[in-house]
XYZ file of C-alpha atoms in Angstrom:
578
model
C 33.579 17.136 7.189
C 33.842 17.948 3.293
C 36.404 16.694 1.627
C 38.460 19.666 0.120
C 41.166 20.578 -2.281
C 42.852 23.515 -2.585
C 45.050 24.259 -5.787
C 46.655 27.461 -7.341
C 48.195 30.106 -5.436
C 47.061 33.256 -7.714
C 44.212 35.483 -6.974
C 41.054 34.818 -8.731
C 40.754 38.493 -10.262
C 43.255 37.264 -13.300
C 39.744 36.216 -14.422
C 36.665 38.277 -15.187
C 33.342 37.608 -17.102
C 31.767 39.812 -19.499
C 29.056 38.752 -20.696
C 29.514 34.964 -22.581
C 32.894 35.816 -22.916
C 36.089 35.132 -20.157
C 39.097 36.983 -20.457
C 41.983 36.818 -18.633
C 43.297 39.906 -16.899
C 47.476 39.758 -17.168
C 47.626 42.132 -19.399
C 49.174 40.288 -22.364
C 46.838 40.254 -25.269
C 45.372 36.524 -26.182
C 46.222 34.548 -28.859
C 43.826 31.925 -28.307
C 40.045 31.595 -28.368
C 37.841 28.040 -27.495
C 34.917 28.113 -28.132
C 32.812 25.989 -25.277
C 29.016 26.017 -26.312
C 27.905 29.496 -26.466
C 30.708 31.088 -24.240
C 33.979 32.133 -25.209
C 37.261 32.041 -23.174
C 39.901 34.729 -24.860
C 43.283 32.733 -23.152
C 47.132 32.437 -24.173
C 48.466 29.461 -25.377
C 51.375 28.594 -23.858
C 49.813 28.382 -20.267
C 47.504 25.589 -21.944
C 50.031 23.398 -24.076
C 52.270 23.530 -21.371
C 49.558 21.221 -19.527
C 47.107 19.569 -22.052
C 48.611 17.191 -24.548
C 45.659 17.870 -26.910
C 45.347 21.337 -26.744
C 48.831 21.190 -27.744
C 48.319 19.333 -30.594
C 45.342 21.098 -31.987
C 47.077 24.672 -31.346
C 50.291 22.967 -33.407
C 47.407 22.219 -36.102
C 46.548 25.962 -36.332
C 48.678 27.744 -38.625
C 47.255 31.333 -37.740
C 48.237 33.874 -35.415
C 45.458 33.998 -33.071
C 44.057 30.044 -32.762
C 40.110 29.545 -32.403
C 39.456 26.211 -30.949
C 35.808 24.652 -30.878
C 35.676 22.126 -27.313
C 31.802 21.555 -27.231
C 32.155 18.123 -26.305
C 34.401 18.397 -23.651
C 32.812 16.614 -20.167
C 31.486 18.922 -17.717
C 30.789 22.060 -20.312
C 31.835 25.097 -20.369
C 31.883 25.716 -16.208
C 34.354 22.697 -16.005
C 36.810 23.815 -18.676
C 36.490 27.072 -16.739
C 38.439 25.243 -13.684
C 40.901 23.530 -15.845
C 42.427 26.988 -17.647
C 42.319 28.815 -13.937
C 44.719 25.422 -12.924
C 46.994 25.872 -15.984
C 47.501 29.546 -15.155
C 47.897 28.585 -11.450
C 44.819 30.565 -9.825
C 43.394 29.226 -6.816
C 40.887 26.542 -7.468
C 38.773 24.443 -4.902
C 37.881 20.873 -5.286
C 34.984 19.056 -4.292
C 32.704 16.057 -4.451
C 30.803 18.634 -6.224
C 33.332 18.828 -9.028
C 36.112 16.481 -8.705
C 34.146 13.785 -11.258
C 33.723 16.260 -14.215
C 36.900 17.977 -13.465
C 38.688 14.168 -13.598
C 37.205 13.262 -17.259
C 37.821 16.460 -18.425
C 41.472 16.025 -17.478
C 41.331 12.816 -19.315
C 39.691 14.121 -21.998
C 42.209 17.309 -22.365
C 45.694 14.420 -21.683
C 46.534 16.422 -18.955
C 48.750 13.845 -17.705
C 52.521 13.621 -16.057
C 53.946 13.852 -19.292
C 52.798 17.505 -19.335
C 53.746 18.977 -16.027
C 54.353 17.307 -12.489
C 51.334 17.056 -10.264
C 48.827 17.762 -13.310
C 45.365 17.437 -12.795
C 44.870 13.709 -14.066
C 46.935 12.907 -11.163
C 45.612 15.282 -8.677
C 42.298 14.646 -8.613
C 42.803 11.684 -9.275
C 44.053 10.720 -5.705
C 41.956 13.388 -4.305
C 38.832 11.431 -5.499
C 39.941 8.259 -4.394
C 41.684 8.770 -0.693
C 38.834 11.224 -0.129
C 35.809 11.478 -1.533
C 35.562 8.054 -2.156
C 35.699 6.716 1.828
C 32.904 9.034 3.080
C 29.176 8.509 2.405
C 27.567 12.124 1.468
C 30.617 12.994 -0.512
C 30.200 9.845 -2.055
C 26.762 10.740 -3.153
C 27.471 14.079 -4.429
C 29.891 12.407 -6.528
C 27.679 9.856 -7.682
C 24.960 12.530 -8.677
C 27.587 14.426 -10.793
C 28.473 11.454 -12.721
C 25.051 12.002 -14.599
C 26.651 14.828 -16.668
C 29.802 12.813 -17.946
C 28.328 9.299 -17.686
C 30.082 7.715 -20.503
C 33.484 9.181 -18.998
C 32.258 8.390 -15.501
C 31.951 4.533 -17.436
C 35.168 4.439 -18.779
C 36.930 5.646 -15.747
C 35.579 3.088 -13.780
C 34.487 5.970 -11.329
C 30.543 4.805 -11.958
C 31.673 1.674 -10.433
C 33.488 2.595 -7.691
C 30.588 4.566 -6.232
C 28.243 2.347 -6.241
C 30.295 -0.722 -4.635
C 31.195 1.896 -1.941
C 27.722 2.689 -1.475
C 26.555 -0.818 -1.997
C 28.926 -1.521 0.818
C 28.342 0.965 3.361
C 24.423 0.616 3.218
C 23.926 -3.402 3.083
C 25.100 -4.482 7.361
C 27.202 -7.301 7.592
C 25.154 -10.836 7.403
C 25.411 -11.753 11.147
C 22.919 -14.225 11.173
C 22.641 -16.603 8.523
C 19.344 -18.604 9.956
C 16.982 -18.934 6.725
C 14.015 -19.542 9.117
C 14.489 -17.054 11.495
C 12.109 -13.953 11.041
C 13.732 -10.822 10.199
C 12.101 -7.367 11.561
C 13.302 -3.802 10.588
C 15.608 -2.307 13.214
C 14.717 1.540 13.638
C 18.028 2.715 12.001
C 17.722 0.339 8.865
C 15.729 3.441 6.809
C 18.896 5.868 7.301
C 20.123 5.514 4.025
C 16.892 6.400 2.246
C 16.842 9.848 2.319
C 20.318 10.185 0.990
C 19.545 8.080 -2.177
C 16.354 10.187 -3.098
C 18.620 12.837 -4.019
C 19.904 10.699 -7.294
C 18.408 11.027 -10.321
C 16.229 7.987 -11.653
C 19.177 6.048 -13.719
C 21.602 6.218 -11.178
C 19.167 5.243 -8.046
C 18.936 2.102 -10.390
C 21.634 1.145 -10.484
C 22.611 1.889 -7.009
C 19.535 0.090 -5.673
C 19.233 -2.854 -7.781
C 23.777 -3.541 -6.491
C 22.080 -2.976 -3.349
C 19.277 -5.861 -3.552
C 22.182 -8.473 -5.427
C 24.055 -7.863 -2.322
C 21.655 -9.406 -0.149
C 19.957 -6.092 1.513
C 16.501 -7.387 2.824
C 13.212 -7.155 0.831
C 11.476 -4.825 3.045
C 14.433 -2.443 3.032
C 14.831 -2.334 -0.793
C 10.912 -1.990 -1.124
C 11.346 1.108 1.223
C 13.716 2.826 -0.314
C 11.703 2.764 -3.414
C 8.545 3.893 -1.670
C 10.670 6.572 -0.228
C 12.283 7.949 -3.134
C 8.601 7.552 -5.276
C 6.794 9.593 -3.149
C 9.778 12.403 -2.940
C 9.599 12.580 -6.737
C 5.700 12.427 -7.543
C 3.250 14.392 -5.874
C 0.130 12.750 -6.305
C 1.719 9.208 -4.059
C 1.525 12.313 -0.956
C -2.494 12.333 -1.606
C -4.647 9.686 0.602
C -7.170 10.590 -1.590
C -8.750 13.087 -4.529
C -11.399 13.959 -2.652
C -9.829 14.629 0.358
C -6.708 16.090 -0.555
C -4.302 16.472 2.328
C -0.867 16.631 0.772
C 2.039 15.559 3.076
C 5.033 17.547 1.406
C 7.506 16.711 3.779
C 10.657 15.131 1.961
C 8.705 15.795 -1.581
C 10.353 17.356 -4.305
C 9.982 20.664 -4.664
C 10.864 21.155 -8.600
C 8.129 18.958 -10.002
C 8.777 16.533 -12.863
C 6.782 16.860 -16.003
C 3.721 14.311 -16.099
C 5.337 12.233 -18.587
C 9.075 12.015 -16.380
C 6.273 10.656 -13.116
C 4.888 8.515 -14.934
C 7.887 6.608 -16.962
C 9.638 6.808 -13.009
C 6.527 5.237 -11.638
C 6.528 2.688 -14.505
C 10.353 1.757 -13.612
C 9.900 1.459 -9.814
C 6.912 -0.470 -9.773
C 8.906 -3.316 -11.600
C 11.883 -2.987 -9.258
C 9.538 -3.789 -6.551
C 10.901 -6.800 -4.886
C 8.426 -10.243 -5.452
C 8.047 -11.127 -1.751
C 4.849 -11.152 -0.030
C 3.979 -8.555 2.380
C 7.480 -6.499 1.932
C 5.767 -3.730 0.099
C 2.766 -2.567 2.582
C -0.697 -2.565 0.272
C -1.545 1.140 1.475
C 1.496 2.149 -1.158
C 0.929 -0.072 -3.707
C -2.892 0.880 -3.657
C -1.442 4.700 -3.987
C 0.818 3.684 -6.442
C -2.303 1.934 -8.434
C -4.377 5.278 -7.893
C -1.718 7.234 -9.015
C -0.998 5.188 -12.307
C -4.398 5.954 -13.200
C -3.889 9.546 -12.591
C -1.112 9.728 -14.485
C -2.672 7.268 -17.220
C 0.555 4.353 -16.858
C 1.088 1.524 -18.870
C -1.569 -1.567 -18.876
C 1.705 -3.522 -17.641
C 2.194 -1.429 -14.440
C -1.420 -1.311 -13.820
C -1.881 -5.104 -14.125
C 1.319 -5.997 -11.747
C -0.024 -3.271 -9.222
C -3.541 -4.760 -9.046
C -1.860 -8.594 -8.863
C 0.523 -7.576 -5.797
C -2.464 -6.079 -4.025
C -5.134 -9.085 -4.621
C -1.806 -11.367 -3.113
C -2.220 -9.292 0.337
C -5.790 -7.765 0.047
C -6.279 -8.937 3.270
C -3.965 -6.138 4.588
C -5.415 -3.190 3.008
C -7.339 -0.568 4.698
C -10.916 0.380 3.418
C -9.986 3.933 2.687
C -7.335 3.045 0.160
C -9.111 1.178 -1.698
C -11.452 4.156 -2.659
C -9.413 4.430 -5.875
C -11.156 7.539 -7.619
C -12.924 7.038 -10.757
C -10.712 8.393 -14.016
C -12.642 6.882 -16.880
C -13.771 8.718 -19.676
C -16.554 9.750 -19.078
C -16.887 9.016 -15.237
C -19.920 7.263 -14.430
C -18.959 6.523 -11.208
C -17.217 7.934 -8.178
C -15.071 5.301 -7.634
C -13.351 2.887 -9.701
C -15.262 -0.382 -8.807
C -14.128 -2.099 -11.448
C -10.451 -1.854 -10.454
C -11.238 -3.636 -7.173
C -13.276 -6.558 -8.938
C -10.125 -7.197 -10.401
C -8.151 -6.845 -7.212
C -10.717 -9.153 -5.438
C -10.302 -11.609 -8.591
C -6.647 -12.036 -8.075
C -6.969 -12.552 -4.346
C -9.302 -15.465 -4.891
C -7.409 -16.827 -7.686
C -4.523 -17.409 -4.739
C -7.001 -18.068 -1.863
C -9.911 -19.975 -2.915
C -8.417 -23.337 -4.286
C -6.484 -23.288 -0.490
C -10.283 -23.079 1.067
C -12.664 -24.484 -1.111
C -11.995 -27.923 0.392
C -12.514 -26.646 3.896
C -15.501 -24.493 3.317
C -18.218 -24.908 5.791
C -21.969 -24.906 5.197
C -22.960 -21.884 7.146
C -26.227 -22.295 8.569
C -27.498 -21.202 12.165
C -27.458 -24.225 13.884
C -23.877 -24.507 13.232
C -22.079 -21.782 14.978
C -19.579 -23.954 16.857
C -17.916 -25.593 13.152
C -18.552 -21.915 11.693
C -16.200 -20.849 14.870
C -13.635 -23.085 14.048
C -13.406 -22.663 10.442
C -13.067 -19.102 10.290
C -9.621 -19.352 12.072
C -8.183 -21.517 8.980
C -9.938 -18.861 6.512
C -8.409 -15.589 8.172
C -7.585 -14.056 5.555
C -10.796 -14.498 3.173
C -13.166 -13.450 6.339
C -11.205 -10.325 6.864
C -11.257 -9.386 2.712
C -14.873 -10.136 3.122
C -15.602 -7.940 5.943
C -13.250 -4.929 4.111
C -15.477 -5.652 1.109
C -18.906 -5.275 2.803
C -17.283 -1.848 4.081
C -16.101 -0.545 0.423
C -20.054 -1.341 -0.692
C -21.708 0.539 2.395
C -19.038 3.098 0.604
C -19.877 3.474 -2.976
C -23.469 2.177 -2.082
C -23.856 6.261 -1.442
C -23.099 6.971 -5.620
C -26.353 7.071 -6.887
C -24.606 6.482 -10.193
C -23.509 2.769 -9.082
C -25.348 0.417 -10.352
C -27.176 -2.744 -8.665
C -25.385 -5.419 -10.983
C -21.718 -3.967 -10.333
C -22.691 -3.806 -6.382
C -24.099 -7.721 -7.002
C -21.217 -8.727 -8.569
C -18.631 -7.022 -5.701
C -21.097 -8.770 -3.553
C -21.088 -12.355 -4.981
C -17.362 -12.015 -5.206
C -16.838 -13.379 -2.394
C -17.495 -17.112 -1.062
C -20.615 -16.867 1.344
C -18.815 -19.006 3.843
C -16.205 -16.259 3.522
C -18.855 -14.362 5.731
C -19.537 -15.832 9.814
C -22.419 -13.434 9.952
C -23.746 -10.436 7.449
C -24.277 -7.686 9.656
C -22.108 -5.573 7.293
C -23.697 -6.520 3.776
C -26.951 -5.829 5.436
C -25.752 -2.308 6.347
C -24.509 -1.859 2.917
C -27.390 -2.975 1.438
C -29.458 -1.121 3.585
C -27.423 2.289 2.753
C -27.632 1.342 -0.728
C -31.662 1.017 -0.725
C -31.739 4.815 0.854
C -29.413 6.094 -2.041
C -31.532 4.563 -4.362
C -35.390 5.165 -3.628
C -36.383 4.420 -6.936
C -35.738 0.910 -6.845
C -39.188 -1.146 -7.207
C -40.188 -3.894 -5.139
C -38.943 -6.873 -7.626
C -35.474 -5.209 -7.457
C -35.534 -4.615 -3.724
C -36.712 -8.324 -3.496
C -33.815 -9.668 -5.583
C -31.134 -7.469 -4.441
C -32.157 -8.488 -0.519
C -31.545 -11.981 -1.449
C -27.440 -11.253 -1.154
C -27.612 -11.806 2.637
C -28.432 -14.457 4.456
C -31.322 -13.603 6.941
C -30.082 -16.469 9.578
C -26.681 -14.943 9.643
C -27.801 -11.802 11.140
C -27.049 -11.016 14.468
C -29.337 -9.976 17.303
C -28.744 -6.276 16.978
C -28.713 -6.705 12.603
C -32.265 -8.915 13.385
C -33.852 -6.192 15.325
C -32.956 -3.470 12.758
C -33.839 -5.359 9.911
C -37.097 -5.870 11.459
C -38.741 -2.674 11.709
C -36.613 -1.408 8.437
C -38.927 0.259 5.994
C -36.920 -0.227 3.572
C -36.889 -3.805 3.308
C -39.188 -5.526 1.499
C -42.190 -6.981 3.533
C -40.942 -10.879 2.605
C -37.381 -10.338 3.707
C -38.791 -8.659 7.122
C -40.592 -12.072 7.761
C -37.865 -14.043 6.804
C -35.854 -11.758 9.671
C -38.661 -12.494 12.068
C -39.575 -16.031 11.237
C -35.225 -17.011 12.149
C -35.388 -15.034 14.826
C -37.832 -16.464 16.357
C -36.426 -19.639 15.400
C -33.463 -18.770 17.060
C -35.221 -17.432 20.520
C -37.087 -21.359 20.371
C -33.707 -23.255 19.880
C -31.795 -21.065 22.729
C -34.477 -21.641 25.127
C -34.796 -24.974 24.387
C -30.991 -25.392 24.848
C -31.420 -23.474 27.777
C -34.441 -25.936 29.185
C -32.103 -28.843 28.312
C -29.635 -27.783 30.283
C -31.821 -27.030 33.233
C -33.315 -30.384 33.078
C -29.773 -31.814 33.140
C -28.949 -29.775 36.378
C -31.725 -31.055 38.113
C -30.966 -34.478 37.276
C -27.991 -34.401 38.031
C -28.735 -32.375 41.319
C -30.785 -35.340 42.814
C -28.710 -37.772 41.808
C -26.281 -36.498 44.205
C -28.558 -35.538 46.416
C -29.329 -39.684 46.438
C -26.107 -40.144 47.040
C -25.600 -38.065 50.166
C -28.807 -39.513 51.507
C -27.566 -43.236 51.694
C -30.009 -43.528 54.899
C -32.917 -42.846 53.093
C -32.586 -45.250 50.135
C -34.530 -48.063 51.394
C -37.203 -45.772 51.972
C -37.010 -44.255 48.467
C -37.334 -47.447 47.039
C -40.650 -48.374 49.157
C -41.974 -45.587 48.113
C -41.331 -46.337 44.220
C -42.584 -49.792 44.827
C -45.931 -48.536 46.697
C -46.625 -45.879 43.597
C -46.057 -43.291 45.681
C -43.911 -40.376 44.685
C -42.496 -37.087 46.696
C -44.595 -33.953 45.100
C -41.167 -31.870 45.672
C -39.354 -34.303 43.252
C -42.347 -33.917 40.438
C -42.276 -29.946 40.870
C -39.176 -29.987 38.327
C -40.559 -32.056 35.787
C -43.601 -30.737 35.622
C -42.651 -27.060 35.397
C -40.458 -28.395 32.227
C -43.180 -29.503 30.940
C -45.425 -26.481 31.220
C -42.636 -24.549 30.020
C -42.105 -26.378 26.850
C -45.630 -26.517 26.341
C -45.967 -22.499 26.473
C -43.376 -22.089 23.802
C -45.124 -24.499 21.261
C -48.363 -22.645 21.707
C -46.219 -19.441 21.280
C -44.365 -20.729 18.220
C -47.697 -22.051 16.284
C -49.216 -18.654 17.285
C -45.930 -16.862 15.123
C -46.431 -19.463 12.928
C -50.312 -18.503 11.527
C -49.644 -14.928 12.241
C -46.704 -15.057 9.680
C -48.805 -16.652 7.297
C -51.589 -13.679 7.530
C -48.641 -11.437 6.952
C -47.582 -13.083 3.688
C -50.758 -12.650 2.422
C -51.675 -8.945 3.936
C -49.361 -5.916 5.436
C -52.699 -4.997 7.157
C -51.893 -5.226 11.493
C -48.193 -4.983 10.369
C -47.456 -2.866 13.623
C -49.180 -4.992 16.195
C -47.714 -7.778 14.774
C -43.908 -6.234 15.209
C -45.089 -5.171 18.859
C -46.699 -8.249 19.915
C -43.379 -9.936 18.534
C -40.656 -7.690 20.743
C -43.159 -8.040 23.522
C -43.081 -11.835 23.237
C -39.529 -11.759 23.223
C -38.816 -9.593 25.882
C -41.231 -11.461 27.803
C -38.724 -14.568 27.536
């Protein structure tokens, strides 16, 4: 429950408004004006210099009948001082969280001490503020937020402080477990707090946060308080995207902030973000990066955004990464230059840790390829999220082949165990771009690597029109390659069977041993045990004729496209036939 005080015992009709103007209602006439701003309270003195020890002495400064008093410094405005002359005439007054931090300064700031009248207000809310307000959490805050209107007061009174070491206090748990190593995960009640803080404004959630982080909160909390209270005060961190604009308003603020207030608030929290790794998740700071664009943000906060997200690339998804385009003038849909920088950083942390290690991807070397990709994790996945962002943008018929090259080349090509999905952006990018002549479609084709295709890739590739005729060969001629080494691994290990079949088979058949051996010394040999062999050898012999046959009929096809079609079906029939 709300902390509460009640003061006064007289009813609040001694008081009335009229217009800027208060006046008090007992009938005496007023000697005594004070000016606060632009309103006007029309009071008596006595009631006043009975409590304030510096009304007292300005009134004893004022020589004339009725005194006129300017106040238009005093903390909390005119709506505070209101409070303090209903309290000197004794009308009821409540106090609140909502109040008790101006009404304390200007106490202060009026010397409305002891020396003036037992239980003055210096005094009163004094202890009212500390033995209430300040031991419970959301009166705590609403304190907090009103110290924003008397902050140098709020400073000097140490009251600043004393909120924010509460606060501090009651949202950082007690360290139970001091185990450096041990990994720490987010309990489902360790976001409670957020909410509450979001309500500050930006210079106090500073320096509540940042006593929060020095007092040993975790990363991953601090990092989502900040998300939490970035996305409650700028809209655009609530859109996935600008051209698909689903806005999630829940928890935003409703009284929007001028463009200039998001971005110098967006420019402050990105640099609170804590350092660590992986604490911040890269879907925000990829909104956060989109959004500083929006909002055009210094080069600083764009250049620490883009850094954090190359660190963890390997943890974004592909449709945050669509950053939308906001040069001037927009060639482009997408801001593809932004993620060459992105992919930059990530290398610049990951590639000196692989480079030693990176295997020489061919087709005959699947096993190694296997084995290396588990110590490259996290360069394999960035590759396969940056074959998906090309397929992407590949639809802009305003990106251009270098910039789609360069995203391309980017990355290491061991980076890639197969390039099933830079063929399919390459393929999506030669229908979006029809225009392209053969040399180009020739040169651009030579990004993927036609033995790292995979059956399904191989078959597609091969009766793609838009390929160019060379790079369909090239599809057919490994493919075929690879249909001759799996059968011969296949025959291999059939001839291995049946050796090792009749080898046991000898075994079994001690009796007959003696016989065997007459038999090998006479010349003579059982036709059953020469039916394996020699259907090896037949075997074997088919596919060579088979291969030399793709062989000459691939050179025709580098000279000619004529029989293109009987070629591709007497290929597929071949193939199906093994």
């Amino acid at each position: 429950m709300a902390a509460l005080l009640r003061l006064g015992s007289k009813s609040s009709d001694a008081f009335c408004r009229q217009g800027q103007s208060w006046h008090c209602t007992s009938g005496l006439p007023s000697d005594l004006r004070i000016e606060v701003g632009e309103v006007s309270f029309y009071l008596h003195k006595f009631p006043l210099l009975s409590r304030s020890g510096l009304l007292k002495k300005l009134i004893a400064a004022d020589s004339e009948e009725t005194c006129v008093l300017q106040l238009d410094d005093i903390p909390g405005g005119d709506k505070t001082f209101d409070l303090v002359t209903r309290f000197c005439y004794g009308v009821i007054i409540q106090v609140s969280a909502s109040n008790v931090v101006p009404l304390r300064c200007a106490a202060e700031y009026l010397e409305m001490n002891e020396n003036y009248g037992d239980s003055n207000l210096i005094g009163l809310t004094h202890s009212f503020l500390n033995e209430q307000v300040l031991t419970n959490w959301l009166d705590t805050i609403m304190a907090l937020q009103t110290c924003q209107q008397v902050m140098s007061y709020a400073q000097q009174l140490n009251i600043l402080t004393t909120c924010i070491d509460f606060l501090t206090l009651k949202a950082c748990p007690p360290q139970t477990d001091t185990t450096k190593d041990k990994p720490q995960t987010k309990a489902d009640d360790d976001d409670w707090w957020y909410q509450d803080l979001s309500l500050l404004s930006l210079p106090l959630y500073k320096t509540l946060i940042l006593s929060i982080q020095a007092k040993g909160m975790k990363p991953e909390n601090v990092a989502g308080s900040l998300i939490h209270y970035i996305t409650r005060h700028v809209p655009l961190m609530n859109r996935q995207s600008s051209f698909n604009e689903k806005n999630n308003n829940n928890n935003v603020n409703q009284e929007t902030n001028s463009e200039a207030d998001q971005r110098s608030m967006l420019e402050d929290i990105v640099e609170m973000l804590p350092n660590k790794k992986g604490v911040t998740p890269s879907k925000y700071l990829l909104r956060m990066l989109r959004t500083a664009m929006l909002l055009h943000a210094n080069q600083s906060c764009i250049d620490n955004l883009e850094k954090r997200i190359g660190s963890q690339l390997e943890q974004a998804m592909l449709v945050d990464l669509l950053i939308p385009n906001t040069g001037q003038p927009a060639e482009t849909l997408y801001d593809t230059d932004c993620i060459q920088r992105i992919i930059d950083h990530f290398l610049s942390i990951y590639l000196p840790a692989t480079a030693s290690t990176s295997p020489c991807i061919s087709m005959h070397e699947q096993g190694p390829l296997a084995n290396a990709a588990d110590s490259l994790t996290p360069i394999t996945i960035v590759a396969n999220l940056i074959d998906a962002y090309l397929a992407e943008v590949a639809l802009d018929v305003n990106f251009k082949l270098p910039k789609f090259q360069a995203l391309a080349t980017a990355i290491p090509e061991y980076a890639r165990p197969i390039d099933d999905g830079l063929y399919h952006a390459i393929d999506v990018y030669l229908k979006a771009h029809p225009w392209l002549v053969d040399s180009e479609r020739e040169q651009f084709c030579r990004l993927m690597n036609c033995q790292k295709l995979s059956l399904e890739a191989s078959t597609h590739a091969a009766q793609n029109e838009r390929l160019p005729l060379r790079v369909i060969v090239q599809v057919l001629f490994f493919e075929q390659l690879r249909l001759r080494t799996s059968i011969s691994s296949w025959l291999f290990d059939d001839n291995n069977n049946f050796d090792n079949s009749q080898q046991q088979q000898n075994n079994l058949n001690g009796n007959n041993l003696g016989h065997l051996r007459s038999t090998h010394v006479n010349g003579q040999v059982d036709p059953s045990q020469q039916q394996g062999g020699g259907n090896l050898k037949e075997r074997v012999s088919e596919l060579e004729k088979e291969c030399t046959c793709i062989r000459k009929e691939l050179h025709k096809l580098v000279k000619t496209k004529r029989g293109w079609n009987i070629f591709q079906r007497m290929f597929f029939r071949k193939r199906s036939n093994c």
